[in-house]
Tab-separated table of C-alpha atoms in Angstrom:
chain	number	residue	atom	x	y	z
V	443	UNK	CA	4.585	16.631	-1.301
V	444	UNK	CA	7.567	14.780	-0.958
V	445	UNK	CA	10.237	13.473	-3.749
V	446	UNK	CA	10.270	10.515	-5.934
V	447	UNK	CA	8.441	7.671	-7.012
V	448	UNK	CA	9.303	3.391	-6.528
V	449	UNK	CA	10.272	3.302	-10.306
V	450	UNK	CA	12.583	5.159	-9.235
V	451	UNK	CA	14.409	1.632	-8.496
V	452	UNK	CA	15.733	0.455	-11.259
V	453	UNK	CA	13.868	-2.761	-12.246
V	454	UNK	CA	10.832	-1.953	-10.939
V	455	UNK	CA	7.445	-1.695	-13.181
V	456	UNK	CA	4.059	-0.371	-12.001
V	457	UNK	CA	0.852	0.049	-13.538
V	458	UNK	CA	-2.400	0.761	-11.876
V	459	UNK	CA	-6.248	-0.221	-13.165
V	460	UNK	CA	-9.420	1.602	-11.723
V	461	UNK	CA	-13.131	1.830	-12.121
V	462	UNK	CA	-13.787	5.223	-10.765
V	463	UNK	CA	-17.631	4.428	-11.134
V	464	UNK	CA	-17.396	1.683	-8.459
V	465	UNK	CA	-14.283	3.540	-6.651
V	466	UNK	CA	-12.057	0.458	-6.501
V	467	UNK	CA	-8.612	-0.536	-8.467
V	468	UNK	CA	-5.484	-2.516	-7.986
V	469	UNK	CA	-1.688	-1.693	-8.533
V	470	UNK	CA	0.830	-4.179	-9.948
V	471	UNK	CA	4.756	-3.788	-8.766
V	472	UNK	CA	6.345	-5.994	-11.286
V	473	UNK	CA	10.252	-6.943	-11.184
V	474	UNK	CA	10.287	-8.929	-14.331
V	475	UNK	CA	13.758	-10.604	-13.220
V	476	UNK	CA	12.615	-11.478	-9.976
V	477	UNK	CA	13.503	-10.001	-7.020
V	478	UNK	CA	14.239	-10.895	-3.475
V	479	UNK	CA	11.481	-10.755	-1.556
V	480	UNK	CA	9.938	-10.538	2.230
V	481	UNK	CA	6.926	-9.139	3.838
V	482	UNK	CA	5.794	-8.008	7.234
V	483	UNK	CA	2.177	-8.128	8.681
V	484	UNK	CA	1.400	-5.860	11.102
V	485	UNK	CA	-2.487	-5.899	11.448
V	486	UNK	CA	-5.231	-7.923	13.019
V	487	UNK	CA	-7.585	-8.242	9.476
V	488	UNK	CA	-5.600	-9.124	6.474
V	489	UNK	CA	-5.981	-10.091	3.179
V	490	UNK	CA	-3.012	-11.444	1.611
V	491	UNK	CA	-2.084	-14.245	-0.673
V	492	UNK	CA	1.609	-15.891	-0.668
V	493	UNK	CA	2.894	-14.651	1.875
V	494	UNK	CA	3.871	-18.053	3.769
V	495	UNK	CA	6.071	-18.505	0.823
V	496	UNK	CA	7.916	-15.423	2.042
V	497	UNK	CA	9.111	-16.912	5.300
V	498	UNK	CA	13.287	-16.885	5.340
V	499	UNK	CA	12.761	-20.949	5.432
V	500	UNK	CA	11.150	-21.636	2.891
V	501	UNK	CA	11.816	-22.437	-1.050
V	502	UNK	CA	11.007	-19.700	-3.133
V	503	UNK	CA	13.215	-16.733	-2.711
V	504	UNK	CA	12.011	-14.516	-5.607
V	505	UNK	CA	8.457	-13.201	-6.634
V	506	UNK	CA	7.647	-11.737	-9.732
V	507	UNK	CA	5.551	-8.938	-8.819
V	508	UNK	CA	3.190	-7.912	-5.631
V	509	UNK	CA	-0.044	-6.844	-6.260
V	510	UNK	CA	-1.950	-4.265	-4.056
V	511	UNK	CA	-6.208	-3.997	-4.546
V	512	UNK	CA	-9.243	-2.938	-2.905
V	513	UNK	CA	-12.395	-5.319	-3.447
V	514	UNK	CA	-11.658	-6.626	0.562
V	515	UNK	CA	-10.846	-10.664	-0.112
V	516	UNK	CA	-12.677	-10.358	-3.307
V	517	UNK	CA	-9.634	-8.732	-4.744
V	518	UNK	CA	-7.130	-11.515	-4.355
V	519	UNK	CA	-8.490	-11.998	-7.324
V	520	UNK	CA	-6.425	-9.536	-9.164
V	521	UNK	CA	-3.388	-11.521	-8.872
V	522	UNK	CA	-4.666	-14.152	-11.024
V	523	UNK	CA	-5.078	-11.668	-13.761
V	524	UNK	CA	-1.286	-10.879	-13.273
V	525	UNK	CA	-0.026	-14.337	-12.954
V	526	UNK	CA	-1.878	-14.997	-16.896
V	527	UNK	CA	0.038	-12.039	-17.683
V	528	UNK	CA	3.252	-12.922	-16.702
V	529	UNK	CA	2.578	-16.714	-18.096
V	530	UNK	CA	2.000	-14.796	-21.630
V	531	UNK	CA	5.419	-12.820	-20.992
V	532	UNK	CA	7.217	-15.879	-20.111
V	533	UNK	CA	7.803	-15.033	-16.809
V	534	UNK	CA	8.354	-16.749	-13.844
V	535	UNK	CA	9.738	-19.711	-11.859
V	536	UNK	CA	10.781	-21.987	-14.125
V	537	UNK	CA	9.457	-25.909	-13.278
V	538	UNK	CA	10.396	-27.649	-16.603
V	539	UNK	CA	6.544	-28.012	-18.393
V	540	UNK	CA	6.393	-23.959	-17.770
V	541	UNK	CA	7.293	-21.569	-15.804
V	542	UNK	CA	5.001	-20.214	-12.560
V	543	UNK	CA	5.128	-16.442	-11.852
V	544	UNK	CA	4.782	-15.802	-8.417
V	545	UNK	CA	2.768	-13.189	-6.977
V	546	UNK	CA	1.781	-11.588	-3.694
V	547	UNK	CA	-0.963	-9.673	-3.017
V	548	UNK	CA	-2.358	-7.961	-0.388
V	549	UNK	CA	-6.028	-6.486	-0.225
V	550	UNK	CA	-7.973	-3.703	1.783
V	551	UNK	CA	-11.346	-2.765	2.480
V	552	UNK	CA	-13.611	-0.066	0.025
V	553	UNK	CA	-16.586	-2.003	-0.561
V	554	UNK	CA	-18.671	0.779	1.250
V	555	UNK	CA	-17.388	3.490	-0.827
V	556	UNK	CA	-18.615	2.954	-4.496
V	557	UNK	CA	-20.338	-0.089	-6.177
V	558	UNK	CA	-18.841	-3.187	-3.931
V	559	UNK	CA	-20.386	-5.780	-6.292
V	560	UNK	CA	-17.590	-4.383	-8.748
V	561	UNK	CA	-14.314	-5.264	-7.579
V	562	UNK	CA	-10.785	-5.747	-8.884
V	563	UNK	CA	-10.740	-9.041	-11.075
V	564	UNK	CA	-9.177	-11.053	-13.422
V	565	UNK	CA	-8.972	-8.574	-15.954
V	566	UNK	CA	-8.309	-5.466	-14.008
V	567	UNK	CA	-5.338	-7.384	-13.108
V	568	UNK	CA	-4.205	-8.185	-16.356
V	569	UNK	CA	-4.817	-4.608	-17.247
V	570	UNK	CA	-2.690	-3.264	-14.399
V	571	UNK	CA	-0.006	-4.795	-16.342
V	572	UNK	CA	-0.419	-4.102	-19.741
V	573	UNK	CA	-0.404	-0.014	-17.456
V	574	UNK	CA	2.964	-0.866	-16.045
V	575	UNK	CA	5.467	1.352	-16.714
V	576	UNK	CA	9.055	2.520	-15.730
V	577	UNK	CA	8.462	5.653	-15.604
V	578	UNK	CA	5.122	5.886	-14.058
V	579	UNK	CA	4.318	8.501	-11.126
V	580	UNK	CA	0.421	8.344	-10.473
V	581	UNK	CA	-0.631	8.838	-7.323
V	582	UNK	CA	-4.077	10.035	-5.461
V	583	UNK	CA	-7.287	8.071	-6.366
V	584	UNK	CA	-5.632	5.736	-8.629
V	585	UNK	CA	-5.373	1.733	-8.563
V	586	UNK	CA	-5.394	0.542	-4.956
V	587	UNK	CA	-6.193	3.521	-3.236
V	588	UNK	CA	-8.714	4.771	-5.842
V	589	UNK	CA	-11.320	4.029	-3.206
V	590	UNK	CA	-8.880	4.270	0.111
V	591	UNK	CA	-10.388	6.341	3.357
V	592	UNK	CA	-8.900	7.378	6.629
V	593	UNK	CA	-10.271	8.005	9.928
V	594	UNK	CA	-12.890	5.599	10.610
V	595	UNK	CA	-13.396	5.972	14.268
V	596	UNK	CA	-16.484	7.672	13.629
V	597	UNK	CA	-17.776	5.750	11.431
V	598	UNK	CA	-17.550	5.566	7.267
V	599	UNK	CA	-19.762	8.689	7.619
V	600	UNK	CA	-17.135	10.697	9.069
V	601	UNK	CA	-13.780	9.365	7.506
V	602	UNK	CA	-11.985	11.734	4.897
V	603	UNK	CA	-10.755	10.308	1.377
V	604	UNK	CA	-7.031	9.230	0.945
V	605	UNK	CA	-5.254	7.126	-2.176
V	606	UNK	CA	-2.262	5.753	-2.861
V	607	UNK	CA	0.797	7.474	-2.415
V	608	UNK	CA	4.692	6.537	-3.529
V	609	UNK	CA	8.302	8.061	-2.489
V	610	UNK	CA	11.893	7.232	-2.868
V	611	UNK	CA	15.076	8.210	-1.035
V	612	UNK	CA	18.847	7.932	-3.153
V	613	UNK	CA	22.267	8.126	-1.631
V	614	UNK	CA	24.249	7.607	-4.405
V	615	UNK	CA	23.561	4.327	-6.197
V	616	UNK	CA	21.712	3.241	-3.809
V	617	UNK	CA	17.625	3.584	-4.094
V	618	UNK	CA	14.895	2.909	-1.976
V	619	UNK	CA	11.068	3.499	-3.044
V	620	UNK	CA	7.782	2.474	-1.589
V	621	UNK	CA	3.924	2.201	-3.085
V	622	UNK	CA	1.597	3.144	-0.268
V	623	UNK	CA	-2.038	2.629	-0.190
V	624	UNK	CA	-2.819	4.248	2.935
V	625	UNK	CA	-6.770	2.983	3.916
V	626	UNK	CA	-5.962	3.465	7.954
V	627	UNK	CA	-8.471	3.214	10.747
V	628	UNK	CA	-6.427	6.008	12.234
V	629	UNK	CA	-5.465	9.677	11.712
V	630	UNK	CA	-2.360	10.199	9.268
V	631	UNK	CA	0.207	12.787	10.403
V	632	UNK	CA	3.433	14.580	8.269
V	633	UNK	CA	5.952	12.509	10.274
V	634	UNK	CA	8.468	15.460	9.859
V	635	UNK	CA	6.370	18.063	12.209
V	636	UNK	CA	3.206	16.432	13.666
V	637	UNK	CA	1.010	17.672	11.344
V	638	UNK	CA	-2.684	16.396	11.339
V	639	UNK	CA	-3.835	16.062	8.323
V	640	UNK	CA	-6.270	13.876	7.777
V	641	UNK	CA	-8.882	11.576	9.764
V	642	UNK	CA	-12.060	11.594	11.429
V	643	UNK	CA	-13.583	14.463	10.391
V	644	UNK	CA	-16.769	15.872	12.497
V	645	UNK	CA	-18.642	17.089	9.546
V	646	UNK	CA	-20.915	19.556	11.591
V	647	UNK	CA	-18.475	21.611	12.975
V	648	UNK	CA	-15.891	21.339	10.465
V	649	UNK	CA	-13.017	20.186	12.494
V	650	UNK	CA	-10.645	16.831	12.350
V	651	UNK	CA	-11.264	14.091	15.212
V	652	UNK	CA	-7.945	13.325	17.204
V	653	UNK	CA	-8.775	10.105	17.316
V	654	UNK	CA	-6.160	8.844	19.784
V	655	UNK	CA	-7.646	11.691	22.365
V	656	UNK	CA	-11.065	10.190	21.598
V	657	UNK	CA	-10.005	7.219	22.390
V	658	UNK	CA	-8.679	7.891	25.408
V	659	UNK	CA	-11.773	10.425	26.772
V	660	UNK	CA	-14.012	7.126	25.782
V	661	UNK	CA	-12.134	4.537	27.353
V	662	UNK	CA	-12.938	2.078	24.603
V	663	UNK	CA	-13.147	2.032	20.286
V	664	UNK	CA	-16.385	0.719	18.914
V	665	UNK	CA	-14.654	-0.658	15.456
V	666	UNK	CA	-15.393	-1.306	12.214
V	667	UNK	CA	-13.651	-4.737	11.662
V	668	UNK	CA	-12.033	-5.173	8.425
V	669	UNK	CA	-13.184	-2.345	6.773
V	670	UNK	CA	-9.397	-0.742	6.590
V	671	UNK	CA	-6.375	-1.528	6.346
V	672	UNK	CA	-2.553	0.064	4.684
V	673	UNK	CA	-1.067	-1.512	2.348
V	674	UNK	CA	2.335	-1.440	0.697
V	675	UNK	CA	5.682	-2.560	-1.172
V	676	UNK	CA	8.920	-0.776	-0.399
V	677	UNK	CA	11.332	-1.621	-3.232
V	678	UNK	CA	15.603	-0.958	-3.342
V	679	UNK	CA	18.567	-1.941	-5.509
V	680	UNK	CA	20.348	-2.700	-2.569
V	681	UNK	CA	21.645	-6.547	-2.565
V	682	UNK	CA	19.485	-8.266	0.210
V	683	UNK	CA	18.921	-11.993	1.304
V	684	UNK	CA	15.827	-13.088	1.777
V	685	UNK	CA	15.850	-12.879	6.185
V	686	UNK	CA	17.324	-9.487	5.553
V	687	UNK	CA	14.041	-8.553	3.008
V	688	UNK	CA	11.951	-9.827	6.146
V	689	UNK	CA	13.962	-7.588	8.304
V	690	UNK	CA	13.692	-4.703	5.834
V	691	UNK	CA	9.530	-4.800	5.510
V	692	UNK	CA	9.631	-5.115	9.809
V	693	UNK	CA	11.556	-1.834	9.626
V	694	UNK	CA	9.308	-0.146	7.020
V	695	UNK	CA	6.278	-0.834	9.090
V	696	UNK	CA	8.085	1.578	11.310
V	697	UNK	CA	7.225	4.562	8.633
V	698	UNK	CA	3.094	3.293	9.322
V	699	UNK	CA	3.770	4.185	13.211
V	700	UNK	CA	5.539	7.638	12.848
V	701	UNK	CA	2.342	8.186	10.348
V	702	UNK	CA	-0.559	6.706	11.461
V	703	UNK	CA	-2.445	6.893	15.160
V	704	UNK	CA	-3.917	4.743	16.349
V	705	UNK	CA	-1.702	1.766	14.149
V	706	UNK	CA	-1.826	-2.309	13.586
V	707	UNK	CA	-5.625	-2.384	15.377
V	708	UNK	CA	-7.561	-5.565	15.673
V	709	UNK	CA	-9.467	-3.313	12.251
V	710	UNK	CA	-6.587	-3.237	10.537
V	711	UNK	CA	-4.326	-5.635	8.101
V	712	UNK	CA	-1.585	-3.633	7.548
V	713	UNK	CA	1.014	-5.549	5.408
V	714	UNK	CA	4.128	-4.443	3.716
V	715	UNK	CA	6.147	-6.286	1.258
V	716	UNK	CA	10.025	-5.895	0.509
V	717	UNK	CA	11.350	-6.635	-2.906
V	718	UNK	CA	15.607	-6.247	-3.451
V	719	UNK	CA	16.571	-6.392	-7.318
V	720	UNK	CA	20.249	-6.915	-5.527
V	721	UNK	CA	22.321	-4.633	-7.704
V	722	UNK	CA	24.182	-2.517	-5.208
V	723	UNK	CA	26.482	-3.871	-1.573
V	724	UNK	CA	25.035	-1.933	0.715
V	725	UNK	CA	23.893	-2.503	4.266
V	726	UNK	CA	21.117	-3.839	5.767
V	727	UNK	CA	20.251	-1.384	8.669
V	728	UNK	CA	20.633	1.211	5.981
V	729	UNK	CA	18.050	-0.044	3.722
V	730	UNK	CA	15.542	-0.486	6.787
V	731	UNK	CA	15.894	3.055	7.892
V	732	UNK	CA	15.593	4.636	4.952
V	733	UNK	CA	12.687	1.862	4.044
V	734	UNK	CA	10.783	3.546	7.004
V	735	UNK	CA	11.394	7.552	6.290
V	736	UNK	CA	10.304	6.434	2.862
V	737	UNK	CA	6.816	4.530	3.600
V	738	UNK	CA	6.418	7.712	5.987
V	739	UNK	CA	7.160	10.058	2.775
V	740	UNK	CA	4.718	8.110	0.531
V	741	UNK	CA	1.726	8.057	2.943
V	742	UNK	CA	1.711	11.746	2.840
V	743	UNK	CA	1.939	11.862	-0.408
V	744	UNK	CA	-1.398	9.582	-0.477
V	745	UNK	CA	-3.313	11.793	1.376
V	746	UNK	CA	-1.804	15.247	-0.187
V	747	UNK	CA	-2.586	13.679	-3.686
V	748	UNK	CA	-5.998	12.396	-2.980
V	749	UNK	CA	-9.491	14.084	-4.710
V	750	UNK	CA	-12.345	13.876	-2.610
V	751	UNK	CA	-15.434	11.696	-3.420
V	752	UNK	CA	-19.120	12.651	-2.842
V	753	UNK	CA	-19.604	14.099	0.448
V	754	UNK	CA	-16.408	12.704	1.755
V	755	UNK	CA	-13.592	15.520	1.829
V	756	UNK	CA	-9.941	15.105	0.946
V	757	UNK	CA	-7.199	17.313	2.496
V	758	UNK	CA	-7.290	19.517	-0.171
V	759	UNK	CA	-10.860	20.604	0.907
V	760	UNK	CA	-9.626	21.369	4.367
V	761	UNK	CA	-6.081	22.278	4.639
């Protein structure tokens, strides 16, 4: 496992809600002073909500929190729960009659897992942040990856369970976390030495799928479309603009390539979000490199963490 957690950023709240019956949840990343924000989509599938708003031209620079959730499109709905929330708290972008939190949320697919007429609402969004914490560290099948799978070459049938997984990096006062929920169509690998562990998983003979070898012996991928998907929010203290927050979730998605193989499919939405409390001159480049290693830390946690479900077997069960 590797080091830290994205509360680790000063500023930054997280709280997760779950129902482990129907093996879906979402995660809230509040910054309840706003924070500078960007975001990066990588994928062919998502399912995302304000993210045009993130574009360096236009208006709003600032978001209040990002919300992450399973439920497929269903689970947009989750941010609604948050944005009542933050109304309550008297949060947000202030327009004169009130003031309008805004949140961005990104979704993934785990409607075949558990119960998919449940799905992250209203209220599990609202819960997520009456969760949120400072000092929270959960990871593993909790909030958005409570019902997160990798490896789905194969099929559902032969994919292993993964979660959600978090990390942060420090040099000095500067920090940079991330909040992974790692739901892949693709093997994960420990970026540091190669490592396969977890994916495809041929049941029978008790062996991990290389997927990318598959791949290539096949000639062709019969997909599952849209039923993936990572997910994320890398978080710092370092002072950013909002291009350089855009530039900064570009560079994380780096961490889902050293990670994950195959990456960004035509089955996947992979989408990561940037948020910059701007409390510490730093540089930009910096920030994006160490916004990569630090995705790459967090996914492993997500699978390292993760408890498996039913017949489908978490690393823990085969390492």
């Amino acid at each position: 496992m590797y080091s830290g957690y994205i509360t680790d950023v000063p500023g930054i709240k997280v709280g997760h809600e779950q129902n482990t019956e129907a093996m879906t949840g979402c995660t809230v990343i509040m910054c309840e002073e706003g924070a500078i924000a960007g975001v990066d989509v990588r994928g062919s599938a998502p399912g995302t909500r304000e993210t045009d708003l993130l574009a360096s031209e236009k208006l709003i620079d600032r978001v209040h929190a990002v919300v992450l959730s399973g439920g497929s499109a269903f689970g947009l709905d989750a941010a609604s729960g948050v944005m009542k929330y933050l109304e309550d708290n008297d949060i947000g972008f202030d327009v004169g009659v009130t003031k309008v939190p805004i949140v961005c949320s990104a979704v993934l697919f785990d409607l075949n897992i558990g119960n998919h007429r449940i799905r992250p609402d209203f209220n599990m969004g609202y819960n997520a942040c009456l969760n949120a914490k400072d000092k929270e560290k959960g990871q593993g099948n909790i909030g958005a990856g409570t019902g997160a799978t990798v490896g789905k070459i194969l099929g559902p049938k032969h994919a292993m369970k993964s979660g959600l997984g978090s990390a942060s990096i420090n040099i000095g006062e500067l920090w940079v976390g991330a909040i992974i929920a790692v739901n892949s169509f693709g093997d994960v690998y420990d970026y540091k030495n190669n490592e396969l562990l977890a994916g495809a998983f041929d049941r029978k003979n008790n062996r991990l799928v290389n997927s990318y070898e598959l791949m290539k012996k096949e000639g062709k991928v019969s997909g599952f479309p849209g039923q993936n998907t990572t997910i994320g929010v890398v978080a710092t203290n370092g002072k950013l603009t909002k291009p350089q927050a855009n530039k900064v979730a570009q560079m994380a998605q780096n961490g889902l390539a050293k990670s994950i193989n195959p990456i960004h499919t035509m089955f996947d939405g992979d989408t990561i979000f940037a948020l910059s409390t701007g409390k510490v001159k730093t540089d930009v480049n910096l920030i994006g490199t160490l916004a990569s290693e630090v995705v790459s830390m967090a996914i492993v946690n997500a699978i390292k963490s993760a408890k498996k479900y039913k017949h489908i077997p978490a690393w823990t069960d085969i390492k």
